[in-house]
Every structure is written in structure tokens, then in C-alpha cells.
Short mmCIF file of N, CA and C in Angstrom, two decimals:
data_model
loop_
_atom_site.label_atom_id
_atom_site.label_comp_id
_atom_site.label_asym_id
_atom_site.label_seq_id
_atom_site.Cartn_x
_atom_site.Cartn_y
_atom_site.Cartn_z
N MET Q 218 23.02 16.13 15.11
CA MET Q 218 23.61 15.34 14.88
C MET Q 218 23.48 15.78 12.99
N THR Q 219 24.30 15.95 12.10
CA THR Q 219 23.84 15.97 10.65
C THR Q 219 24.21 14.82 9.72
N LEU Q 220 23.31 14.49 9.05
CA LEU Q 220 23.06 13.57 7.91
C LEU Q 220 24.05 13.79 6.50
N PRO Q 221 25.25 13.09 6.31
CA PRO Q 221 25.61 13.07 4.63
C PRO Q 221 24.62 13.73 4.24
N SER Q 222 25.51 14.48 2.76
CA SER Q 222 24.90 14.99 1.58
C SER Q 222 24.25 14.32 0.75
N ASP Q 223 25.28 13.05 0.62
CA ASP Q 223 25.31 12.01 -0.26
C ASP Q 223 23.43 11.14 -0.03
N ALA Q 224 22.87 11.27 -1.28
CA ALA Q 224 21.48 10.55 -1.34
C ALA Q 224 21.56 9.30 -0.85
N GLY Q 225 22.26 8.39 -1.45
CA GLY Q 225 22.34 7.02 -0.66
C GLY Q 225 22.18 6.89 0.72
N THR Q 226 23.44 7.81 0.95
CA THR Q 226 23.78 7.39 2.27
C THR Q 226 22.64 7.97 3.25
N ARG Q 227 21.98 8.90 2.81
CA ARG Q 227 20.80 9.38 3.75
C ARG Q 227 19.40 8.73 3.65
N ASN Q 228 19.20 7.90 2.22
CA ASN Q 228 18.30 7.00 2.49
C ASN Q 228 18.36 5.99 3.39
N ASN Q 229 19.80 5.63 3.42
CA ASN Q 229 19.93 3.92 4.07
C ASN Q 229 19.72 4.73 5.91
N TYR Q 230 20.06 5.86 5.79
CA TYR Q 230 19.64 6.18 7.80
C TYR Q 230 18.01 6.74 7.70
N SER Q 231 17.46 6.53 6.78
CA SER Q 231 15.94 6.61 6.45
C SER Q 231 15.10 5.52 6.44
N LEU Q 232 15.98 4.32 6.07
CA LEU Q 232 15.47 2.80 6.17
C LEU Q 232 15.75 2.27 7.33
N ALA Q 233 16.70 2.83 7.91
CA ALA Q 233 17.54 2.57 8.90
C ALA Q 233 16.26 3.03 9.95
N LEU Q 234 16.24 4.08 10.31
CA LEU Q 234 14.76 4.64 11.37
C LEU Q 234 13.27 3.69 11.02
N LEU Q 235 13.43 3.54 9.72
CA LEU Q 235 12.30 3.03 9.67
C LEU Q 235 11.87 1.48 10.26
N ARG Q 236 12.98 0.86 9.66
CA ARG Q 236 13.34 -0.41 10.17
C ARG Q 236 13.50 -0.45 11.92
N ILE Q 237 14.11 0.61 12.37
CA ILE Q 237 13.86 0.57 14.54
C ILE Q 237 12.75 0.94 14.57
N GLY Q 238 11.67 1.66 13.86
CA GLY Q 238 10.54 2.09 14.68
C GLY Q 238 9.28 1.19 14.44
N VAL Q 239 9.78 0.00 13.28
CA VAL Q 239 8.80 -1.21 13.30
C VAL Q 239 9.71 -2.68 13.64
N GLY Q 240 10.76 -2.17 14.12
CA GLY Q 240 11.13 -2.99 15.38
C GLY Q 240 10.48 -3.12 16.58
N ILE Q 241 10.64 -1.46 16.79
CA ILE Q 241 9.74 -1.26 18.65
C ILE Q 241 8.42 -1.82 18.67
N PHE Q 242 8.07 -1.53 17.22
CA PHE Q 242 6.08 -2.24 17.13
C PHE Q 242 6.07 -3.60 17.18
N PHE Q 243 6.86 -4.26 16.56
CA PHE Q 243 6.74 -5.75 16.80
C PHE Q 243 7.27 -6.39 17.99
N LEU Q 244 8.24 -5.41 18.97
CA LEU Q 244 8.64 -5.89 20.39
C LEU Q 244 7.65 -5.55 21.13
N ILE Q 245 6.39 -4.27 20.99
CA ILE Q 245 5.12 -4.05 21.34
C ILE Q 245 4.53 -5.21 21.62
N PHE Q 246 4.08 -5.74 20.38
CA PHE Q 246 3.13 -6.65 19.76
C PHE Q 246 3.63 -8.09 20.50
N GLY Q 247 4.97 -8.37 20.26
CA GLY Q 247 5.63 -9.50 21.18
C GLY Q 247 5.62 -9.96 22.27
N GLN Q 248 6.05 -8.67 22.83
CA GLN Q 248 6.40 -9.09 24.40
C GLN Q 248 5.41 -9.48 25.32
N TYR Q 249 3.83 -8.80 25.49
CA TYR Q 249 3.11 -9.06 26.21
C TYR Q 249 2.64 -10.37 25.59
N LYS Q 250 2.24 -10.89 24.18
CA LYS Q 250 1.86 -12.20 23.86
C LYS Q 250 3.21 -13.13 24.96
N VAL Q 251 4.19 -13.30 25.06
CA VAL Q 251 5.21 -13.95 24.99
C VAL Q 251 5.70 -13.67 26.72
N PHE Q 252 5.23 -12.98 27.36
CA PHE Q 252 5.40 -12.58 28.73
C PHE Q 252 4.22 -12.50 29.56
N GLY Q 253 3.15 -12.84 28.91
CA GLY Q 253 1.56 -13.02 29.40
C GLY Q 253 1.16 -14.67 28.75
N THR Q 254 -0.09 -14.79 29.34
CA THR Q 254 -0.76 -16.38 29.07
C THR Q 254 -2.33 -15.80 28.37
N ALA Q 255 -2.69 -14.53 28.29
CA ALA Q 255 -4.06 -14.42 27.59
C ALA Q 255 -3.90 -14.87 26.45
N PHE Q 256 -2.67 -14.28 25.29
CA PHE Q 256 -2.89 -15.25 24.18
C PHE Q 256 -2.43 -16.37 23.93
N THR Q 257 -1.28 -16.45 24.39
CA THR Q 257 -1.09 -17.97 23.94
C THR Q 257 -1.85 -18.92 24.97
N LEU Q 258 -1.98 -19.38 26.49
CA LEU Q 258 -2.73 -20.07 27.04
C LEU Q 258 -4.13 -20.31 27.12
N HIS Q 259 -4.78 -18.54 27.37
CA HIS Q 259 -6.33 -18.52 27.93
C HIS Q 259 -6.87 -18.16 27.04
N GLY Q 260 -7.12 -18.72 25.35
CA GLY Q 260 -8.01 -18.30 24.09
C GLY Q 260 -7.45 -17.06 23.73
N GLY Q 261 -6.59 -15.98 23.58
CA GLY Q 261 -6.77 -14.96 22.97
C GLY Q 261 -6.40 -15.13 21.69
N PHE Q 262 -5.36 -15.88 20.88
CA PHE Q 262 -5.68 -16.24 19.69
C PHE Q 262 -6.37 -17.06 19.26
N GLN Q 263 -7.21 -18.00 19.76
CA GLN Q 263 -8.61 -18.59 19.33
C GLN Q 263 -9.63 -17.48 19.16
N PHE Q 264 -9.75 -15.95 20.11
CA PHE Q 264 -10.56 -15.60 19.99
C PHE Q 264 -10.38 -14.58 18.82
N TRP Q 265 -9.27 -14.36 18.32
CA TRP Q 265 -8.72 -13.45 17.33
C TRP Q 265 -9.10 -14.43 15.83
N ILE Q 266 -9.19 -15.63 16.17
CA ILE Q 266 -8.94 -16.22 14.76
C ILE Q 266 -10.77 -16.52 14.46
N ASN Q 267 -11.38 -16.78 15.34
CA ASN Q 267 -12.52 -17.15 15.50
C ASN Q 267 -13.35 -15.65 15.00
N LYS Q 268 -12.56 -14.55 15.73
CA LYS Q 268 -13.34 -13.13 15.03
C LYS Q 268 -13.25 -12.54 13.23
N PHE Q 269 -11.85 -13.27 13.22
CA PHE Q 269 -11.63 -13.41 11.52
C PHE Q 269 -12.49 -13.97 10.80
N LEU Q 270 -12.89 -15.27 11.39
CA LEU Q 270 -13.86 -16.10 10.67
C LEU Q 270 -15.20 -15.64 10.50
N GLU Q 271 -15.59 -14.72 11.69
CA GLU Q 271 -16.93 -14.45 11.77
C GLU Q 271 -17.27 -13.02 10.72
N GLY Q 272 -15.98 -12.50 10.33
CA GLY Q 272 -16.51 -11.60 9.52
C GLY Q 272 -15.17 -10.73 8.70
N GLY Q 273 -14.20 -11.56 8.32
CA GLY Q 273 -12.98 -10.80 7.61
C GLY Q 273 -11.74 -11.59 7.09
N VAL Q 274 -12.06 -12.60 7.00
CA VAL Q 274 -11.26 -13.53 5.84
C VAL Q 274 -11.70 -14.00 4.56
N TYR Q 275 -10.54 -14.02 3.78
CA TYR Q 275 -10.46 -14.24 2.54
C TYR Q 275 -11.36 -15.32 2.62
N PRO Q 276 -12.30 -15.90 1.94
CA PRO Q 276 -12.80 -17.13 1.08
C PRO Q 276 -11.82 -18.03 1.48
N PHE Q 277 -10.64 -18.81 0.49
CA PHE Q 277 -9.82 -19.34 0.36
C PHE Q 277 -9.17 -19.72 1.52
N MET Q 278 -9.26 -18.48 2.47
CA MET Q 278 -8.56 -18.72 4.16
C MET Q 278 -9.19 -18.79 4.95
N ALA Q 279 -10.40 -19.01 5.11
CA ALA Q 279 -11.40 -19.83 6.09
C ALA Q 279 -10.90 -21.38 6.26
N PRO Q 280 -11.27 -22.49 5.25
CA PRO Q 280 -10.64 -23.60 5.02
C PRO Q 280 -9.24 -23.95 5.90
N VAL Q 281 -8.73 -23.19 6.24
CA VAL Q 281 -6.94 -23.28 6.74
C VAL Q 281 -7.41 -23.21 7.34
N LEU Q 282 -8.40 -21.74 8.23
CA LEU Q 282 -8.05 -21.19 9.65
C LEU Q 282 -9.01 -22.32 10.09
N ARG Q 283 -9.92 -23.13 10.19
CA ARG Q 283 -11.07 -23.93 10.11
C ARG Q 283 -10.36 -25.13 10.75
N GLY Q 284 -9.51 -25.80 9.61
CA GLY Q 284 -8.85 -26.64 9.94
C GLY Q 284 -8.03 -27.23 10.28
N PHE Q 285 -6.51 -26.10 10.09
CA PHE Q 285 -5.67 -26.27 10.54
C PHE Q 285 -5.41 -25.25 11.61
N VAL Q 286 -5.56 -24.33 11.24
CA VAL Q 286 -4.92 -23.64 12.94
C VAL Q 286 -5.42 -23.51 14.01
N LEU Q 287 -7.26 -23.60 14.02
CA LEU Q 287 -7.38 -23.69 14.93
C LEU Q 287 -7.18 -24.93 15.59
N PRO Q 288 -7.38 -26.20 15.05
CA PRO Q 288 -6.88 -27.15 16.19
C PRO Q 288 -5.70 -27.69 16.69
N HIS Q 289 -4.76 -26.65 15.93
CA HIS Q 289 -3.22 -26.03 16.40
C HIS Q 289 -3.29 -24.64 17.01
N ALA Q 290 -4.59 -24.12 17.84
CA ALA Q 290 -4.33 -23.12 17.58
C ALA Q 290 -3.19 -22.92 18.42
N THR Q 291 -2.77 -23.76 20.08
CA THR Q 291 -1.93 -23.10 21.48
C THR Q 291 -0.38 -23.16 20.34
N SER Q 292 -0.14 -24.38 19.60
CA SER Q 292 1.07 -24.34 19.18
C SER Q 292 1.34 -23.04 18.44
N ILE Q 293 0.62 -22.54 17.09
CA ILE Q 293 0.58 -21.58 16.40
C ILE Q 293 0.80 -20.25 17.06
N ALA Q 294 -0.41 -19.54 17.79
CA ALA Q 294 -0.34 -18.99 19.06
C ALA Q 294 1.08 -18.59 19.50
N PHE Q 295 1.99 -19.49 20.33
CA PHE Q 295 2.94 -19.55 20.63
C PHE Q 295 4.40 -19.04 19.32
N LEU Q 296 3.90 -19.83 18.24
CA LEU Q 296 5.03 -19.01 17.27
C LEU Q 296 4.40 -18.07 16.81
N VAL Q 297 3.44 -17.52 16.89
CA VAL Q 297 3.07 -16.25 16.37
C VAL Q 297 4.06 -15.37 17.74
N ALA Q 298 3.94 -15.25 18.51
CA ALA Q 298 4.04 -14.63 19.49
C ALA Q 298 5.68 -14.35 19.85
N TYR Q 299 6.30 -15.47 19.80
CA TYR Q 299 8.10 -15.47 19.79
C TYR Q 299 8.33 -15.14 18.29
N GLY Q 300 7.48 -15.57 17.20
CA GLY Q 300 7.82 -14.97 16.03
C GLY Q 300 7.58 -13.00 15.71
N GLU Q 301 6.89 -12.66 16.55
CA GLU Q 301 6.65 -11.35 16.52
C GLU Q 301 7.72 -10.70 17.21
N LEU Q 302 7.84 -10.80 18.45
CA LEU Q 302 8.92 -10.95 19.25
C LEU Q 302 10.74 -10.94 18.75
N ALA Q 303 11.13 -11.91 17.87
CA ALA Q 303 12.25 -12.12 16.81
C ALA Q 303 12.00 -11.38 15.86
N ILE Q 304 11.47 -10.92 15.38
CA ILE Q 304 11.02 -10.09 14.32
C ILE Q 304 11.63 -8.71 14.81
N GLY Q 305 10.77 -8.09 15.89
CA GLY Q 305 11.14 -7.49 16.54
C GLY Q 305 12.25 -7.03 16.81
N LEU Q 306 13.30 -7.67 17.74
CA LEU Q 306 14.38 -7.79 18.05
C LEU Q 306 15.41 -7.72 16.81
N ALA Q 307 15.04 -8.33 15.95
CA ALA Q 307 15.75 -8.50 15.11
C ALA Q 307 15.88 -7.14 14.12
N LEU Q 308 14.93 -6.60 13.43
CA LEU Q 308 14.97 -5.25 13.38
C LEU Q 308 15.32 -4.22 14.41
N PHE Q 309 15.14 -4.15 15.64
CA PHE Q 309 15.42 -2.93 16.08
C PHE Q 309 16.91 -2.90 16.45
N LEU Q 310 17.54 -4.40 16.44
CA LEU Q 310 19.00 -4.47 16.61
C LEU Q 310 20.19 -4.33 14.97
N GLY Q 311 19.04 -4.73 14.63
CA GLY Q 311 19.82 -4.75 12.99
C GLY Q 311 20.43 -6.03 12.83
N VAL Q 312 20.62 -6.91 13.05
CA VAL Q 312 20.72 -8.65 12.87
C VAL Q 312 19.55 -9.52 12.18
N MET Q 313 20.33 -10.28 11.00
CA MET Q 313 19.63 -11.21 10.42
C MET Q 313 17.99 -10.27 10.01
N VAL Q 314 18.46 -8.99 9.21
CA VAL Q 314 17.28 -8.18 8.87
C VAL Q 314 16.20 -8.79 8.24
N ARG Q 315 17.47 -8.77 7.12
CA ARG Q 315 16.57 -9.59 5.56
C ARG Q 315 15.79 -10.80 5.85
N SER Q 316 16.10 -12.23 6.99
CA SER Q 316 15.48 -12.79 6.95
C SER Q 316 14.36 -12.43 8.08
N ALA Q 317 14.72 -11.81 8.78
CA ALA Q 317 13.39 -11.40 9.71
C ALA Q 317 12.35 -10.19 8.73
N SER Q 318 12.75 -9.72 7.77
CA SER Q 318 11.80 -9.11 6.80
C SER Q 318 11.03 -10.35 6.30
N PHE Q 319 11.60 -11.18 5.43
CA PHE Q 319 10.73 -11.94 5.16
C PHE Q 319 9.84 -12.99 5.58
N CYS Q 320 10.10 -13.47 6.80
CA CYS Q 320 9.01 -13.49 7.42
C CYS Q 320 8.08 -12.99 8.25
N GLY Q 321 8.42 -11.56 7.98
CA GLY Q 321 7.63 -10.40 8.75
C GLY Q 321 6.97 -10.10 7.13
N LEU Q 322 7.55 -10.47 6.12
CA LEU Q 322 6.48 -10.55 5.03
C LEU Q 322 5.51 -11.05 4.82
N LEU Q 323 5.66 -12.59 5.22
CA LEU Q 323 5.32 -13.82 5.08
C LEU Q 323 3.97 -13.45 6.11
N PHE Q 324 4.19 -13.22 6.97
CA PHE Q 324 3.38 -12.94 8.63
C PHE Q 324 1.86 -11.82 7.71
N MET Q 325 2.45 -11.08 7.37
CA MET Q 325 1.53 -9.81 6.91
C MET Q 325 0.66 -10.32 5.88
N LEU Q 326 1.22 -11.24 5.16
CA LEU Q 326 0.51 -11.22 4.03
C LEU Q 326 -0.57 -12.75 4.63
N THR Q 327 -0.34 -13.57 5.44
CA THR Q 327 -1.03 -14.20 5.94
C THR Q 327 -2.28 -13.15 6.82
N MET Q 328 -1.86 -12.39 7.32
CA MET Q 328 -2.66 -11.69 8.43
C MET Q 328 -3.53 -10.93 7.67
N LEU Q 329 -3.25 -10.17 6.20
CA LEU Q 329 -4.06 -9.52 5.71
C LEU Q 329 -5.26 -10.64 5.11
N PHE Q 330 -4.64 -11.80 4.70
CA PHE Q 330 -5.79 -12.69 3.97
C PHE Q 330 -6.80 -13.30 4.94
N SER Q 331 -6.00 -13.00 6.29
CA SER Q 331 -7.61 -13.95 7.12
C SER Q 331 -8.03 -12.25 8.12
N SER Q 332 -8.18 -11.41 7.79
CA SER Q 332 -8.57 -10.76 8.52
C SER Q 332 -9.12 -9.05 7.60
N ASP Q 333 -8.91 -8.78 6.42
CA ASP Q 333 -8.84 -7.80 6.12
C ASP Q 333 -9.77 -7.40 4.97
N TYR Q 334 -10.73 -8.53 4.63
CA TYR Q 334 -11.92 -9.16 3.20
C TYR Q 334 -13.04 -8.40 3.54
N PRO Q 335 -12.79 -7.01 2.74
CA PRO Q 335 -13.90 -6.07 2.65
C PRO Q 335 -15.57 -7.12 2.56
N GLY Q 336 -15.20 -7.92 1.77
CA GLY Q 336 -16.73 -8.54 1.21
C GLY Q 336 -16.77 -8.64 -0.48
N ALA Q 337 -17.39 -9.67 -0.29
CA ALA Q 337 -17.29 -10.29 -2.18
C ALA Q 337 -18.03 -8.53 -3.04
N GLY Q 338 -18.93 -7.67 -2.55
CA GLY Q 338 -19.10 -6.73 -3.48
C GLY Q 338 -18.82 -5.83 -3.43
N ALA Q 339 -17.97 -5.56 -2.48
CA ALA Q 339 -16.76 -4.09 -2.13
C ALA Q 339 -15.99 -4.07 -3.41
N PRO Q 340 -16.02 -2.78 -3.75
CA PRO Q 340 -15.12 -2.06 -4.89
C PRO Q 340 -13.67 -2.04 -4.76
N LEU Q 341 -12.94 -2.26 -5.79
CA LEU Q 341 -11.58 -2.35 -5.65
C LEU Q 341 -10.68 -1.47 -4.65
N TRP Q 342 -10.84 -0.60 -4.51
CA TRP Q 342 -10.53 0.47 -3.68
C TRP Q 342 -10.57 0.12 -1.97
N GLN Q 343 -12.09 -0.62 -1.48
CA GLN Q 343 -12.11 -1.20 -0.39
C GLN Q 343 -11.43 -2.06 0.20
N TYR Q 344 -11.04 -2.85 -1.06
CA TYR Q 344 -9.61 -3.90 -0.39
C TYR Q 344 -8.92 -3.55 -0.03
N PHE Q 345 -8.04 -1.97 -0.54
CA PHE Q 345 -7.01 -1.36 0.01
C PHE Q 345 -6.80 -1.13 1.02
N GLY Q 346 -8.14 -0.45 1.25
CA GLY Q 346 -8.72 0.43 2.72
C GLY Q 346 -8.61 -0.41 3.60
N ALA Q 347 -9.46 -1.74 3.46
CA ALA Q 347 -9.13 -2.57 4.75
C ALA Q 347 -7.63 -3.24 4.95
N SER Q 348 -7.07 -3.41 4.04
CA SER Q 348 -6.17 -3.97 4.37
C SER Q 348 -4.74 -2.73 5.02
N LEU Q 349 -4.98 -1.71 5.08
CA LEU Q 349 -4.12 -0.57 5.63
C LEU Q 349 -3.60 -1.26 6.78
N SER Q 350 -4.24 -1.83 7.61
CA SER Q 350 -2.89 -2.23 8.98
C SER Q 350 -1.79 -3.53 8.91
N HIS Q 351 -2.25 -4.09 7.91
CA HIS Q 351 -1.26 -5.00 7.69
C HIS Q 351 -0.42 -4.31 6.09
N SER Q 352 -0.93 -3.97 5.11
CA SER Q 352 -0.34 -4.12 4.01
C SER Q 352 1.00 -2.74 4.15
N VAL Q 353 0.64 -1.40 4.85
CA VAL Q 353 1.90 -0.77 5.15
C VAL Q 353 3.09 -1.68 5.86
N PHE Q 354 2.98 -2.32 6.84
CA PHE Q 354 3.66 -3.15 7.50
C PHE Q 354 4.66 -4.06 6.46
N ALA Q 355 3.92 -4.72 5.35
CA ALA Q 355 4.28 -5.98 4.44
C ALA Q 355 5.11 -4.87 3.15
N LEU Q 356 4.74 -3.86 3.00
CA LEU Q 356 5.29 -2.34 2.20
C LEU Q 356 6.69 -2.77 2.98
N CYS Q 357 7.07 -2.17 4.17
CA CYS Q 357 7.88 -1.63 5.16
C CYS Q 357 8.63 -2.98 4.91
N PHE Q 358 8.10 -4.02 5.19
CA PHE Q 358 9.10 -5.46 4.95
C PHE Q 358 10.03 -6.09 3.67
N ALA Q 359 8.87 -5.24 2.64
CA ALA Q 359 9.36 -5.57 1.49
C ALA Q 359 11.15 -4.76 1.09
N ALA Q 360 10.64 -3.53 1.67
CA ALA Q 360 11.83 -2.75 1.51
C ALA Q 360 13.08 -2.78 2.52
N PHE Q 361 12.80 -3.68 3.49
CA PHE Q 361 13.96 -3.90 4.16
C PHE Q 361 14.68 -4.92 4.27
N LEU Q 362 13.91 -5.66 2.98
CA LEU Q 362 14.57 -7.12 2.62
C LEU Q 362 15.15 -6.80 1.09
N THR Q 363 14.57 -5.47 0.50
CA THR Q 363 15.47 -5.16 -1.15
C THR Q 363 16.32 -4.24 -0.48
N GLY Q 364 16.10 -3.26 0.27
CA GLY Q 364 16.87 -2.28 0.27
C GLY Q 364 18.43 -2.59 1.96
N GLY Q 365 19.25 -2.17 2.03
CA GLY Q 365 20.22 -1.82 3.15
C GLY Q 365 19.43 -1.20 4.38
N ALA Q 366 18.73 -1.69 4.50
CA ALA Q 366 18.10 -1.43 6.14
C ALA Q 366 19.47 -1.59 7.50
N ASP Q 367 20.12 -2.30 6.95
CA ASP Q 367 21.47 -2.74 8.44
C ASP Q 367 22.54 -2.40 7.96
N SER Q 368 22.32 -1.53 7.03
CA SER Q 368 24.00 -0.55 6.70
C SER Q 368 24.29 0.20 7.82
N VAL Q 369 23.00 0.92 8.37
CA VAL Q 369 23.43 1.95 9.31
C VAL Q 369 22.73 1.56 10.45
N TRP Q 370 23.28 2.63 11.85
CA TRP Q 370 22.84 1.93 13.20
C TRP Q 370 22.15 0.24 13.19
N SER Q 371 22.86 -0.19 13.08
CA SER Q 371 23.03 -1.93 13.10
C SER Q 371 23.89 -2.70 13.88
N ILE Q 372 23.67 -3.43 14.27
CA ILE Q 372 24.89 -4.50 15.09
C ILE Q 372 25.32 -5.12 13.90
N ALA Q 373 24.73 -5.68 12.36
CA ALA Q 373 25.63 -5.47 11.60
C ALA Q 373 26.89 -4.97 11.19
N ALA Q 374 26.38 -3.50 10.89
CA ALA Q 374 27.20 -2.56 10.25
C ALA Q 374 27.94 -2.65 11.66
N LEU Q 375 28.05 -2.13 12.58
CA LEU Q 375 28.93 -2.09 13.76
C LEU Q 375 30.11 -3.60 13.54
N ARG Q 376 29.92 -4.69 13.39
CA ARG Q 376 30.24 -5.64 13.04
C ARG Q 376 31.25 -5.53 12.18
N LYS Q 377 30.71 -5.29 10.64
CA LYS Q 377 31.53 -5.00 9.50
C LYS Q 377 32.74 -3.48 9.50
N ASN Q 378 32.33 -2.66 10.27
CA ASN Q 378 33.41 -1.20 10.64
C ASN Q 378 34.50 -1.77 11.80
N HIS Q 379 34.07 -2.70 12.42
CA HIS Q 379 35.00 -3.53 13.48
C HIS Q 379 36.02 -4.66 12.49
N SER Q 380 35.19 -5.25 11.82
CA SER Q 380 35.89 -6.14 10.74
C SER Q 380 36.88 -5.40 9.79
N ILE Q 381 36.51 -4.30 9.45
CA ILE Q 381 37.20 -3.04 8.52
C ILE Q 381 38.54 -3.06 9.44
N ASN Q 382 38.30 -2.17 10.14
CA ASN Q 382 39.64 -1.19 11.25
C ASN Q 382 40.39 -2.56 12.11
N GLY Q 383 40.40 -3.76 11.52
CA GLY Q 383 40.81 -4.80 11.93
C GLY Q 383 40.90 -5.56 13.16
N GLY Q 384 39.54 -4.72 13.71
CA GLY Q 384 39.58 -5.06 15.38
C GLY Q 384 39.83 -4.21 16.75
N ASP Q 385 40.59 -3.71 16.03
CA ASP Q 385 41.56 -3.27 16.91
C ASP Q 385 41.10 -1.74 17.72
N SER Q 386 40.47 -1.41 18.68
CA SER Q 386 39.77 -0.30 18.65
C SER Q 386 40.77 0.76 18.93
N ASN Q 387 42.02 0.57 19.15
CA ASN Q 387 43.05 1.74 19.51
C ASN Q 387 43.65 2.04 18.05
N GLN Q 388 43.38 1.84 16.83
CA GLN Q 388 43.95 2.40 15.88
C GLN Q 388 43.57 3.73 15.83
#
């Protein structure tokens, strides 16, 4: 397969490839949580929240995690599990990409502030180094939100092409 020589079109294909890759990651992240019970019903979510509270939460997030998230842990665990799966499906299939990207960006920022705090005395560069696991995904979601990530290799693009061609595959 050869890609078009137009730079904008090549960028759309690159963004679509990245969208599909991130979608696969989120399908993997979500599927074991949705189809298993360790994360949602048997304390997996609470384990991670407590681990964050022990050594990596930004100070302003600690009261939120203790006062809201832990008391509602099972409900939020299901929200996280199904949210990750929905984000993964939307990105992989190329449907509702901007909505999924907005939710993914909010989720990554929440994860970043809940788990990536290097400590009060850390130099500035360590804040960025500590956040790599979440900030890279956040940047991907920001790119999907602002770019044409669903313009190729997506159900949205197939539907658009189908409607442009009048819905008749015999033409």
C-alpha cells in the first residue's frame, strides 16, 4: 500500500494509525477489568487508590481520593473499567473519536494527578519524567481531539464515503 503524497493526507493516516494503536491499548486495559472481577469487585481498584495515596498523589488530590473515590470505589471501578473499554472501542473503530478523546484526556489528567507526584522537593524535570505513563496518552488524546483522527480507517469515514456515493455500491 502506498500513501498519498499530500502531506495533510499522510498526516491523517499517521493520526489514524496512532488512534488505532491507542485504541488497542485501551481495549487491553479495559477488557480484563470488564470481563474479570478482580479490579471491580475484589479490591483491585481500591488497591491502586491506596497505593497512590501511599506514595504518589498530588496533595490536592488526596482529599478527593480519600473522601469521594474510596467511599464509592466499586461504582467508580466499574466506571473506569467500562470507560476504558468504551474509549478503546471508539478509537479502534473510529466512532465518536472526539468524545472518546475528551473523556480519555480527562481520565489521563486524573490519573496523572492521582499517581505521578514526584514529591514537593523534586526538580521540575522530575514532574515530567514521573508523568510519562499518563502524559503521553494525554497528548495523544489532545491530538485526536483537535485533528482528523477519524478521517481515514474509521467507521465514520466509511459512512461518509457511503453517503457521498449515494449509498449505492453498484455505482
